[in-house]
Amino acid sequence: MRNRPTVVVEAPDDRGQRSLRVRGETVGRAWSRRGLLRLVRRAGLPELDLDDPGQVDWLADPSDWPDRPWRRRTAGAVTALGLLVSAAVLFHVGTKDAVNALAYGGRVVGVVFVTASLVEVIAALAVSDYWGNRALRYSGTAVLVGVVSVTVTDLMFLITQIQGRSYTVFLWLWICLALWAAWALWTLTQQGVWKHIPHPKGVAMSVVVSAVIGVAGLAYSQMYVPYSTPVQTPFSVTFGTPALSADGTVLHVPEHVEFRNTGSVRIYVVGTLWKAVAWPTRYTEKGTKQDTWKREFQDFDETVRHVVYEPSRMLGMGTFAGPGDRLDPGDDLSRDFVIDVPLHSGIGRVEIDADASFIRADRGKLGNNYPDSEETSWNPDTGAHEWDGPGWLTAAGSDFLRYHAKIYHSSEMLNLTHPTDYVSAWWILPAWNAWDERPLVAKGDTDPYLYVSIARKANGSEELSDSEQEPYGMNTKSRWAEMSVDQLLKAARK
C-alpha cells in the first residue's frame, strides 16, 4: 500500500477557497492555483510539483476554482463604499449636532451619530478581511453591525424627510443608502454571516438600544420639549397717565409696551412694531345704519353704533426690540413711549397697537446676518421712494423696511432633510391710494403694519403653511388698547 502524499488540497468551500494541508496541518487557503503556489512556497516546499499525484493529493478536480475575483472584490468595494458614505454623513451631522444642536435631545442624537459613524468606519476596514481570507474572527460581525447601523440611521433620515413633506437633493442619498442596505443585508445573509456571530443576541440588543436612544432623543427635542415647555411671554400695551400741555392744546399720553420672557425657553425676535393711531369721530344720535355696522365690523373688528369713524391719522410708530434680539429667560424688553394728541382737531379716540413676532431658540436659529440685512424702499439720504415691494404684499408707491435671512432648524439632521427656508420681516408704510375707494386713512397719511413670514424663496413670496412653519416655533402676537380723548382729558385734569 503506497503512502499518501504529505500535501493535501481540499475541495472548494462555499466561498470558492481551497485549503492546503501539509502533514495534516492547514497552512492556508487559496482562491486560485497561483495562490496555492504561493502557499506552497511559504510552507517551505518550493520544489513541490502540484501535478504529481505522488506528492499532492487533490480531494476534488484540480481545475475546479469557482471563485470569481472581480465579483467578490466588487461586492466588497460596494459594501465599503456604502459604509464610508454613511459614516461621512453621520460624522458631519453628529459633530455639528453634538456641539451646536439647539435642544438637548438633538445633542444626544449627535453623539449617537458620531458613535455610529465610528462603528461604520471600523466595519469598512473589516470588509477587506471578510471578503478576503477571514483571518480575523469578528470581521463578519463588524461588517454586519456596520450595515445594520447604516440601515437604522438611514431610515431615521428618510422618515424625517418624508415626515417634513419636503424635498432636498439628499433624498436621493437616503434612497440609495436604503437600497444599498437591502442589498448588503441580503448578501450577508446569503453568506451565512449570522452563523459566525459569537453572541448574536448581544449584538442585536446593542443595535436596538442605539436606535432607541437616537429615536428617543429626536422625539424628545422635536415633540416633547415644545409641548412640555411652552414659551411664556407676557405681552400687553397700556395707556399711562396723560399730561396736558401748558397751552392746553396737546395731550402728552404715555404708553407702555410690556414684553418679557418669564418661561424657560430662549426666543429670538424676528420683528416688533408699535403704533398710535388717532380716529376723528363724531357722535350720531340716531345711530349708524346696517351697512355701516357690517363695514366697521369687517374693517375694525368692532362696531360702535352711535360713533362715526373718519379716516385715521398716525400719531407715532416704532419698535420695542431690534430684529434678531435674543430674549433669554428673565429678560425684559418692555418700553415706554409718549405720544402727542392734538386737541380741538376732531380726534375722538386714540388707539395703540403692538405686534411681536419671534421664534423659539430651541427650534430654529436666524442667520447671523439677519440684524444687518436692512433694506429700505426709499433713499436713506433724501427719503425719496425708489422701488416698490412685491405686489402680493402692498400696492405700488408704498414704502417699506425689510430684514431677511436664512433660517436654520434646530439640528443639522433637520437642515439636511428639509429645504433651505428664509425668514422676512416687512414694516409696511402703505401709500394713501393703496386702499379702496373709501380709504380708511386720511389723505397723505399712512397706517403702518408688520408682516412676517417664512418662505422657500429669499424674497418671501412663497409663504409656507402653518404646519411647515411650526417646526421653527414661529409665533406672532398682537395687542391693542383704545381710549377716548374725553377719558384721557379727565385723567390728565385729576
PDB file of N, CA and C in Angstrom, residues 291-383:
ATOM      1  N   ASP A 291     -75.452  98.866   6.891  1.00  0.00           N
ATOM      2  CA  ASP A 291     -74.285  98.726   6.026  1.00  0.00           C
ATOM      3  C   ASP A 291     -73.025  99.251   6.711  1.00  0.00           C
ATOM      4  N   THR A 292     -73.184 100.265   7.557  1.00  0.00           N
ATOM      5  CA  THR A 292     -72.038 100.791   8.306  1.00  0.00           C
ATOM      6  C   THR A 292     -71.583  99.803   9.358  1.00  0.00           C
ATOM      7  N   TRP A 293     -72.574  99.147  10.041  1.00  0.00           N
ATOM      8  CA  TRP A 293     -72.187  98.137  11.040  1.00  0.00           C
ATOM      9  C   TRP A 293     -71.304  97.064  10.409  1.00  0.00           C
ATOM     10  N   LYS A 294     -71.753  96.569   9.248  1.00  0.00           N
ATOM     11  CA  LYS A 294     -71.035  95.484   8.583  1.00  0.00           C
ATOM     12  C   LYS A 294     -69.634  95.917   8.170  1.00  0.00           C
ATOM     13  N   ARG A 295     -69.549  97.131   7.601  1.00  0.00           N
ATOM     14  CA  ARG A 295     -68.257  97.612   7.142  1.00  0.00           C
ATOM     15  C   ARG A 295     -67.302  97.815   8.319  1.00  0.00           C
ATOM     16  N   GLU A 296     -67.816  98.403   9.401  1.00  0.00           N
ATOM     17  CA  GLU A 296     -66.975  98.626  10.567  1.00  0.00           C
ATOM     18  C   GLU A 296     -66.527  97.314  11.196  1.00  0.00           C
ATOM     19  N   PHE A 297     -67.422  96.355  11.248  1.00  0.00           N
ATOM     20  CA  PHE A 297     -67.061  95.045  11.814  1.00  0.00           C
ATOM     21  C   PHE A 297     -65.956  94.403  10.982  1.00  0.00           C
ATOM     22  N   GLN A 298     -66.061  94.555   9.671  1.00  0.00           N
ATOM     23  CA  GLN A 298     -65.036  93.983   8.797  1.00  0.00           C
ATOM     24  C   GLN A 298     -63.721  94.737   8.899  1.00  0.00           C
ATOM     25  N   ASP A 299     -63.803  96.065   8.982  1.00  0.00           N
ATOM     26  CA  ASP A 299     -62.589  96.873   8.959  1.00  0.00           C
ATOM     27  C   ASP A 299     -61.914  96.997  10.314  1.00  0.00           C
ATOM     28  N   PHE A 300     -62.694  97.076  11.375  1.00  0.00           N
ATOM     29  CA  PHE A 300     -62.128  97.364  12.690  1.00  0.00           C
ATOM     30  C   PHE A 300     -62.260  96.215  13.687  1.00  0.00           C
ATOM     31  N   ASP A 301     -62.963  95.164  13.309  1.00  0.00           N
ATOM     32  CA  ASP A 301     -63.279  94.074  14.238  1.00  0.00           C
ATOM     33  C   ASP A 301     -64.141  94.559  15.393  1.00  0.00           C
ATOM     34  N   GLU A 302     -64.795  95.685  15.239  1.00  0.00           N
ATOM     35  CA  GLU A 302     -65.710  96.187  16.257  1.00  0.00           C
ATOM     36  C   GLU A 302     -66.667  97.174  15.566  1.00  0.00           C
ATOM     37  N   THR A 303     -67.788  97.385  16.181  1.00  0.00           N
ATOM     38  CA  THR A 303     -68.704  98.418  15.697  1.00  0.00           C
ATOM     39  C   THR A 303     -69.306  99.135  16.902  1.00  0.00           C
ATOM     40  N   VAL A 304     -69.295 100.467  16.851  1.00  0.00           N
ATOM     41  CA  VAL A 304     -69.884 101.306  17.893  1.00  0.00           C
ATOM     42  C   VAL A 304     -70.985 102.106  17.217  1.00  0.00           C
ATOM     43  N   ARG A 305     -72.235 101.811  17.562  1.00  0.00           N
ATOM     44  CA  ARG A 305     -73.349 102.271  16.735  1.00  0.00           C
ATOM     45  C   ARG A 305     -73.513 103.783  16.679  1.00  0.00           C
ATOM     46  N   HIS A 306     -73.242 104.489  17.761  1.00  0.00           N
ATOM     47  CA  HIS A 306     -73.500 105.927  17.778  1.00  0.00           C
ATOM     48  C   HIS A 306     -72.242 106.765  17.516  1.00  0.00           C
ATOM     49  N   VAL A 307     -71.190 106.106  17.008  1.00  0.00           N
ATOM     50  CA  VAL A 307     -69.960 106.813  16.666  1.00  0.00           C
ATOM     51  C   VAL A 307     -69.640 106.575  15.200  1.00  0.00           C
ATOM     52  N   VAL A 308     -69.361 107.647  14.487  1.00  0.00           N
ATOM     53  CA  VAL A 308     -68.947 107.548  13.095  1.00  0.00           C
ATOM     54  C   VAL A 308     -67.447 107.826  13.027  1.00  0.00           C
ATOM     55  N   TYR A 309     -66.694 106.847  12.556  1.00  0.00           N
ATOM     56  CA  TYR A 309     -65.244 106.990  12.444  1.00  0.00           C
ATOM     57  C   TYR A 309     -64.885 107.640  11.111  1.00  0.00           C
ATOM     58  N   GLU A 310     -64.006 108.604  11.181  1.00  0.00           N
ATOM     59  CA  GLU A 310     -63.456 109.219   9.985  1.00  0.00           C
ATOM     60  C   GLU A 310     -62.096 108.583   9.701  1.00  0.00           C
ATOM     61  N   PRO A 311     -61.534 108.798   8.497  1.00  0.00           N
ATOM     62  CA  PRO A 311     -60.208 108.227   8.200  1.00  0.00           C
ATOM     63  C   PRO A 311     -59.169 108.556   9.267  1.00  0.00           C
ATOM     64  N   SER A 312     -58.331 107.577   9.583  1.00  0.00           N
ATOM     65  CA  SER A 312     -57.402 107.680  10.710  1.00  0.00           C
ATOM     66  C   SER A 312     -56.181 108.524  10.377  1.00  0.00           C
ATOM     67  N   ARG A 313     -55.475 108.898  11.436  1.00  0.00           N
ATOM     68  CA  ARG A 313     -54.217 109.630  11.320  1.00  0.00           C
ATOM     69  C   ARG A 313     -53.200 108.959  12.236  1.00  0.00           C
ATOM     70  N   MET A 314     -52.007 108.804  11.731  1.00  0.00           N
ATOM     71  CA  MET A 314     -50.960 108.183  12.536  1.00  0.00           C
ATOM     72  C   MET A 314     -50.352 109.206  13.489  1.00  0.00           C
ATOM     73  N   LEU A 315     -50.253 108.820  14.777  1.00  0.00           N
ATOM     74  CA  LEU A 315     -49.650 109.689  15.779  1.00  0.00           C
ATOM     75  C   LEU A 315     -48.199 109.326  16.068  1.00  0.00           C
ATOM     76  N   GLY A 316     -47.848 108.066  15.856  1.00  0.00           N
ATOM     77  CA  GLY A 316     -46.476 107.647  16.131  1.00  0.00           C
ATOM     78  C   GLY A 316     -46.293 106.179  15.830  1.00  0.00           C
ATOM     79  N   MET A 317     -45.057 105.751  15.675  1.00  0.00           N
ATOM     80  CA  MET A 317     -44.740 104.339  15.429  1.00  0.00           C
ATOM     81  C   MET A 317     -43.287 104.091  15.798  1.00  0.00           C
ATOM     82  N   GLY A 318     -42.945 102.814  15.982  1.00  0.00           N
ATOM     83  CA  GLY A 318     -41.568 102.455  16.297  1.00  0.00           C
ATOM     84  C   GLY A 318     -41.471 100.987  16.649  1.00  0.00           C
ATOM     85  N   THR A 319     -40.323 100.571  17.122  1.00  0.00           N
ATOM     86  CA  THR A 319     -40.112  99.189  17.552  1.00  0.00           C
ATOM     87  C   THR A 319     -39.710  99.189  19.020  1.00  0.00           C
ATOM     88  N   PHE A 320     -39.949  98.092  19.701  1.00  0.00           N
ATOM     89  CA  PHE A 320     -39.538  97.966  21.095  1.00  0.00           C
ATOM     90  C   PHE A 320     -38.505  96.864  21.283  1.00  0.00           C
ATOM     91  N   ALA A 321     -38.082  96.233  20.194  1.00  0.00           N
ATOM     92  CA  ALA A 321     -36.983  95.266  20.207  1.00  0.00           C
ATOM     93  C   ALA A 321     -36.403  95.222  18.804  1.00  0.00           C
ATOM     94  N   GLY A 322     -35.099  95.058  18.704  1.00  0.00           N
ATOM     95  CA  GLY A 322     -34.455  95.047  17.406  1.00  0.00           C
ATOM     96  C   GLY A 322     -34.559  93.698  16.728  1.00  0.00           C
ATOM     97  N   PRO A 323     -34.574  93.670  15.396  1.00  0.00           N
ATOM     98  CA  PRO A 323     -34.606  92.398  14.662  1.00  0.00           C
ATOM     99  C   PRO A 323     -33.406  91.531  15.029  1.00  0.00           C
ATOM    100  N   GLY A 324     -33.668  90.302  15.443  1.00  0.00           N
ATOM    101  CA  GLY A 324     -32.607  89.389  15.834  1.00  0.00           C
ATOM    102  C   GLY A 324     -32.239  89.441  17.298  1.00  0.00           C
ATOM    103  N   ASP A 325     -32.873  90.335  18.078  1.00  0.00           N
ATOM    104  CA  ASP A 325     -32.570  90.395  19.508  1.00  0.00           C
ATOM    105  C   ASP A 325     -32.866  89.063  20.189  1.00  0.00           C
ATOM    106  N   ARG A 326     -32.018  88.706  21.144  1.00  0.00           N
ATOM    107  CA  ARG A 326     -32.205  87.473  21.911  1.00  0.00           C
ATOM    108  C   ARG A 326     -32.863  87.811  23.234  1.00  0.00           C
ATOM    109  N   LEU A 327     -33.899  87.057  23.556  1.00  0.00           N
ATOM    110  CA  LEU A 327     -34.615  87.271  24.814  1.00  0.00           C
ATOM    111  C   LEU A 327     -34.474  86.012  25.658  1.00  0.00           C
ATOM    112  N   ASP A 328     -33.537  86.045  26.590  1.00  0.00           N
ATOM    113  CA  ASP A 328     -33.308  84.900  27.471  1.00  0.00           C
ATOM    114  C   ASP A 328     -34.366  84.861  28.574  1.00  0.00           C
ATOM    115  N   PRO A 329     -34.549  83.703  29.203  1.00  0.00           N
ATOM    116  CA  PRO A 329     -35.486  83.636  30.326  1.00  0.00           C
ATOM    117  C   PRO A 329     -35.145  84.683  31.378  1.00  0.00           C
ATOM    118  N   GLY A 330     -36.159  85.460  31.760  1.00  0.00           N
ATOM    119  CA  GLY A 330     -35.961  86.526  32.733  1.00  0.00           C
ATOM    120  C   GLY A 330     -35.690  87.878  32.118  1.00  0.00           C
ATOM    121  N   ASP A 331     -35.371  87.946  30.827  1.00  0.00           N
ATOM    122  CA  ASP A 331     -35.105  89.229  30.180  1.00  0.00           C
ATOM    123  C   ASP A 331     -36.397  90.011  29.960  1.00  0.00           C
ATOM    124  N   ASP A 332     -36.255  91.339  29.953  1.00  0.00           N
ATOM    125  CA  ASP A 332     -37.412  92.230  29.821  1.00  0.00           C
ATOM    126  C   ASP A 332     -37.101  93.281  28.758  1.00  0.00           C
ATOM    127  N   LEU A 333     -37.899  93.296  27.699  1.00  0.00           N
ATOM    128  CA  LEU A 333     -37.741  94.284  26.633  1.00  0.00           C
ATOM    129  C   LEU A 333     -38.874  95.303  26.650  1.00  0.00           C
ATOM    130  N   SER A 334     -39.536  95.442  27.783  1.00  0.00           N
ATOM    131  CA  SER A 334     -40.640  96.401  27.884  1.00  0.00           C
ATOM    132  C   SER A 334     -40.133  97.829  27.646  1.00  0.00           C
ATOM    133  N   ARG A 335     -40.987  98.646  27.042  1.00  0.00           N
ATOM    134  CA  ARG A 335     -40.603 100.015  26.716  1.00  0.00           C
ATOM    135  C   ARG A 335     -41.744 100.981  27.028  1.00  0.00           C
ATOM    136  N   ASP A 336     -41.373 102.227  27.257  1.00  0.00           N
ATOM    137  CA  ASP A 336     -42.341 103.300  27.470  1.00  0.00           C
ATOM    138  C   ASP A 336     -42.160 104.356  26.385  1.00  0.00           C
ATOM    139  N   PHE A 337     -43.275 104.839  25.873  1.00  0.00           N
ATOM    140  CA  PHE A 337     -43.254 105.870  24.843  1.00  0.00           C
ATOM    141  C   PHE A 337     -44.257 106.962  25.213  1.00  0.00           C
ATOM    142  N   VAL A 338     -44.085 108.108  24.627  1.00  0.00           N
ATOM    143  CA  VAL A 338     -45.027 109.210  24.811  1.00  0.00           C
ATOM    144  C   VAL A 338     -45.490 109.674  23.433  1.00  0.00           C
ATOM    145  N   ILE A 339     -46.797 109.770  23.261  1.00  0.00           N
ATOM    146  CA  ILE A 339     -47.354 110.278  22.010  1.00  0.00           C
ATOM    147  C   ILE A 339     -48.091 111.581  22.305  1.00  0.00           C
ATOM    148  N   ASP A 340     -48.137 112.415  21.327  1.00  0.00           N
ATOM    149  CA  ASP A 340     -48.822 113.701  21.473  1.00  0.00           C
ATOM    150  C   ASP A 340     -50.122 113.683  20.687  1.00  0.00           C
ATOM    151  N   VAL A 341     -51.222 114.012  21.384  1.00  0.00           N
ATOM    152  CA  VAL A 341     -52.542 114.018  20.764  1.00  0.00           C
ATOM    153  C   VAL A 341     -53.020 115.469  20.670  1.00  0.00           C
ATOM    154  N   PRO A 342     -53.110 116.016  19.471  1.00  0.00           N
ATOM    155  CA  PRO A 342     -53.592 117.400  19.339  1.00  0.00           C
ATOM    156  C   PRO A 342     -55.081 117.497  19.670  1.00  0.00           C
ATOM    157  N   LEU A 343     -55.420 118.447  20.500  1.00  0.00           N
ATOM    158  CA  LEU A 343     -56.821 118.665  20.835  1.00  0.00           C
ATOM    159  C   LEU A 343     -57.449 119.630  19.827  1.00  0.00           C
ATOM    160  N   HIS A 344     -58.768 119.766  19.889  1.00  0.00           N
ATOM    161  CA  HIS A 344     -59.509 120.669  19.008  1.00  0.00           C
ATOM    162  C   HIS A 344     -59.273 120.351  17.520  1.00  0.00           C
ATOM    163  N   SER A 345     -59.000 119.056  17.218  1.00  0.00           N
ATOM    164  CA  SER A 345     -58.780 118.654  15.828  1.00  0.00           C
ATOM    165  C   SER A 345     -59.762 117.584  15.389  1.00  0.00           C
ATOM    166  N   GLY A 346     -60.792 117.367  16.192  1.00  0.00           N
ATOM    167  CA  GLY A 346     -61.786 116.369  15.842  1.00  0.00           C
ATOM    168  C   GLY A 346     -61.440 114.961  16.264  1.00  0.00           C
ATOM    169  N   ILE A 347     -60.279 114.755  16.860  1.00  0.00           N
ATOM    170  CA  ILE A 347     -59.901 113.404  17.283  1.00  0.00           C
ATOM    171  C   ILE A 347     -60.752 112.997  18.479  1.00  0.00           C
ATOM    172  N   GLY A 348     -61.415 111.856  18.337  1.00  0.00           N
ATOM    173  CA  GLY A 348     -62.282 111.392  19.412  1.00  0.00           C
ATOM    174  C   GLY A 348     -61.722 110.199  20.160  1.00  0.00           C
ATOM    175  N   ARG A 349     -60.886 109.389  19.475  1.00  0.00           N
ATOM    176  CA  ARG A 349     -60.359 108.188  20.125  1.00  0.00           C
ATOM    177  C   ARG A 349     -58.910 107.983  19.710  1.00  0.00           C
ATOM    178  N   VAL A 350     -58.166 107.368  20.613  1.00  0.00           N
ATOM    179  CA  VAL A 350     -56.760 107.053  20.359  1.00  0.00           C
ATOM    180  C   VAL A 350     -56.570 105.549  20.553  1.00  0.00           C
ATOM    181  N   GLU A 351     -55.934 104.956  19.591  1.00  0.00           N
ATOM    182  CA  GLU A 351     -55.691 103.505  19.626  1.00  0.00           C
ATOM    183  C   GLU A 351     -54.189 103.256  19.574  1.00  0.00           C
ATOM    184  N   ILE A 352     -53.726 102.368  20.422  1.00  0.00           N
ATOM    185  CA  ILE A 352     -52.326 101.960  20.351  1.00  0.00           C
ATOM    186  C   ILE A 352     -52.292 100.457  20.090  1.00  0.00           C
ATOM    187  N   ASP A 353     -51.399 100.052  19.199  1.00  0.00           N
ATOM    188  CA  ASP A 353     -51.265  98.653  18.791  1.00  0.00           C
ATOM    189  C   ASP A 353     -49.809  98.228  18.931  1.00  0.00           C
ATOM    190  N   ALA A 354     -49.600  96.955  19.198  1.00  0.00           N
ATOM    191  CA  ALA A 354     -48.245  96.406  19.265  1.00  0.00           C
ATOM    192  C   ALA A 354     -48.256  94.991  18.699  1.00  0.00           C
ATOM    193  N   ASP A 355     -47.223  94.674  17.942  1.00  0.00           N
ATOM    194  CA  ASP A 355     -47.049  93.337  17.366  1.00  0.00           C
ATOM    195  C   ASP A 355     -45.647  92.848  17.694  1.00  0.00           C
ATOM    196  N   ALA A 356     -45.537  91.575  17.985  1.00  0.00           N
ATOM    197  CA  ALA A 356     -44.235  90.951  18.252  1.00  0.00           C
ATOM    198  C   ALA A 356     -44.211  89.586  17.594  1.00  0.00           C
ATOM    199  N   SER A 357     -43.182  89.345  16.809  1.00  0.00           N
ATOM    200  CA  SER A 357     -43.013  88.050  16.157  1.00  0.00           C
ATOM    201  C   SER A 357     -41.667  87.472  16.574  1.00  0.00           C
ATOM    202  N   PHE A 358     -41.653  86.183  16.922  1.00  0.00           N
ATOM    203  CA  PHE A 358     -40.425  85.578  17.415  1.00  0.00           C
ATOM    204  C   PHE A 358     -40.424  84.091  17.121  1.00  0.00           C
ATOM    205  N   ILE A 359     -39.251  83.471  17.249  1.00  0.00           N
ATOM    206  CA  ILE A 359     -39.113  82.025  17.119  1.00  0.00           C
ATOM    207  C   ILE A 359     -38.477  81.477  18.384  1.00  0.00           C
ATOM    208  N   ARG A 360     -38.755  80.205  18.673  1.00  0.00           N
ATOM    209  CA  ARG A 360     -38.133  79.535  19.813  1.00  0.00           C
ATOM    210  C   ARG A 360     -36.676  79.238  19.487  1.00  0.00           C
ATOM    211  N   ALA A 361     -35.785  79.528  20.414  1.00  0.00           N
ATOM    212  CA  ALA A 361     -34.360  79.304  20.185  1.00  0.00           C
ATOM    213  C   ALA A 361     -33.997  77.823  20.207  1.00  0.00           C
ATOM    214  N   ASP A 362     -34.892  76.973  20.724  1.00  0.00           N
ATOM    215  CA  ASP A 362     -34.614  75.537  20.691  1.00  0.00           C
ATOM    216  C   ASP A 362     -35.235  74.865  19.477  1.00  0.00           C
ATOM    217  N   ARG A 363     -35.872  75.657  18.595  1.00  0.00           N
ATOM    218  CA  ARG A 363     -36.492  75.092  17.396  1.00  0.00           C
ATOM    219  C   ARG A 363     -35.911  75.663  16.110  1.00  0.00           C
ATOM    220  N   GLY A 364     -35.347  76.863  16.176  1.00  0.00           N
ATOM    221  CA  GLY A 364     -34.820  77.489  14.970  1.00  0.00           C
ATOM    222  C   GLY A 364     -33.798  78.555  15.317  1.00  0.00           C
ATOM    223  N   LYS A 365     -33.032  78.953  14.321  1.00  0.00           N
ATOM    224  CA  LYS A 365     -31.997  79.975  14.524  1.00  0.00           C
ATOM    225  C   LYS A 365     -31.961  80.882  13.304  1.00  0.00           C
ATOM    226  N   LEU A 366     -31.998  82.184  13.551  1.00  0.00           N
ATOM    227  CA  LEU A 366     -31.893  83.152  12.466  1.00  0.00           C
ATOM    228  C   LEU A 366     -30.449  83.219  11.976  1.00  0.00           C
ATOM    229  N   GLY A 367     -30.294  83.448  10.671  1.00  0.00           N
ATOM    230  CA  GLY A 367     -28.953  83.626  10.129  1.00  0.00           C
ATOM    231  C   GLY A 367     -28.231  84.768  10.812  1.00  0.00           C
ATOM    232  N   ASN A 368     -26.916  84.643  10.948  1.00  0.00           N
ATOM    233  CA  ASN A 368     -26.145  85.656  11.668  1.00  0.00           C
ATOM    234  C   ASN A 368     -26.235  87.033  11.030  1.00  0.00           C
ATOM    235  N   ASN A 369     -26.554  87.089   9.729  1.00  0.00           N
ATOM    236  CA  ASN A 369     -26.612  88.377   9.041  1.00  0.00           C
ATOM    237  C   ASN A 369     -27.974  89.053   9.165  1.00  0.00           C
ATOM    238  N   TYR A 370     -28.911  88.424   9.869  1.00  0.00           N
ATOM    239  CA  TYR A 370     -30.257  88.990   9.942  1.00  0.00           C
ATOM    240  C   TYR A 370     -30.283  90.407  10.531  1.00  0.00           C
ATOM    241  N   PRO A 371     -29.599  90.682  11.661  1.00  0.00           N
ATOM    242  CA  PRO A 371     -29.661  92.046  12.216  1.00  0.00           C
ATOM    243  C   PRO A 371     -29.073  93.110  11.299  1.00  0.00           C
ATOM    244  N   ASP A 372     -28.241  92.696  10.331  1.00  0.00           N
ATOM    245  CA  ASP A 372     -27.587  93.663   9.443  1.00  0.00           C
ATOM    246  C   ASP A 372     -28.152  93.630   8.025  1.00  0.00           C
ATOM    247  N   SER A 373     -29.308  93.018   7.847  1.00  0.00           N
ATOM    248  CA  SER A 373     -29.843  92.818   6.499  1.00  0.00           C
ATOM    249  C   SER A 373     -30.849  93.889   6.085  1.00  0.00           C
ATOM    250  N   GLU A 374     -30.801  95.019   6.726  1.00  0.00           N
ATOM    251  CA  GLU A 374     -31.808  96.063   6.475  1.00  0.00           C
ATOM    252  C   GLU A 374     -31.826  96.513   5.013  1.00  0.00           C
ATOM    253  N   GLU A 375     -33.024  96.627   4.467  1.00  0.00           N
ATOM    254  CA  GLU A 375     -33.266  97.180   3.136  1.00  0.00           C
ATOM    255  C   GLU A 375     -34.437  98.151   3.234  1.00  0.00           C
ATOM    256  N   THR A 376     -34.324  99.269   2.551  1.00  0.00           N
ATOM    257  CA  THR A 376     -35.418 100.240   2.529  1.00  0.00           C
ATOM    258  C   THR A 376     -35.817 100.527   1.096  1.00  0.00           C
ATOM    259  N   SER A 377     -37.088 100.861   0.920  1.00  0.00           N
ATOM    260  CA  SER A 377     -37.582 101.183  -0.419  1.00  0.00           C
ATOM    261  C   SER A 377     -37.333 102.643  -0.764  1.00  0.00           C
ATOM    262  N   TRP A 378     -36.785 103.402   0.158  1.00  0.00           N
ATOM    263  CA  TRP A 378     -36.516 104.807  -0.081  1.00  0.00           C
ATOM    264  C   TRP A 378     -35.022 105.095   0.018  1.00  0.00           C
ATOM    265  N   ASN A 379     -34.634 106.221  -0.548  1.00  0.00           N
ATOM    266  CA  ASN A 379     -33.250 106.656  -0.468  1.00  0.00           C
ATOM    267  C   ASN A 379     -32.957 107.132   0.961  1.00  0.00           C
ATOM    268  N   PRO A 380     -31.991 106.503   1.645  1.00  0.00           N
ATOM    269  CA  PRO A 380     -31.726 106.881   3.039  1.00  0.00           C
ATOM    270  C   PRO A 380     -31.328 108.345   3.205  1.00  0.00           C
ATOM    271  N   ASP A 381     -30.764 108.950   2.148  1.00  0.00           N
ATOM    272  CA  ASP A 381     -30.300 110.338   2.254  1.00  0.00           C
ATOM    273  C   ASP A 381     -31.419 111.342   2.007  1.00  0.00           C
ATOM    274  N   THR A 382     -32.257 111.048   1.006  1.00  0.00           N
ATOM    275  CA  THR A 382     -33.298 112.015   0.627  1.00  0.00           C
ATOM    276  C   THR A 382     -34.686 111.618   1.099  1.00  0.00           C
ATOM    277  N   GLY A 383     -34.877 110.313   1.405  1.00  0.00           N
ATOM    278  CA  GLY A 383     -36.209 109.841   1.785  1.00  0.00           C
ATOM    279  C   GLY A 383     -37.126 109.615   0.611  1.00  0.00           C
TER     280      GLY A 383
END
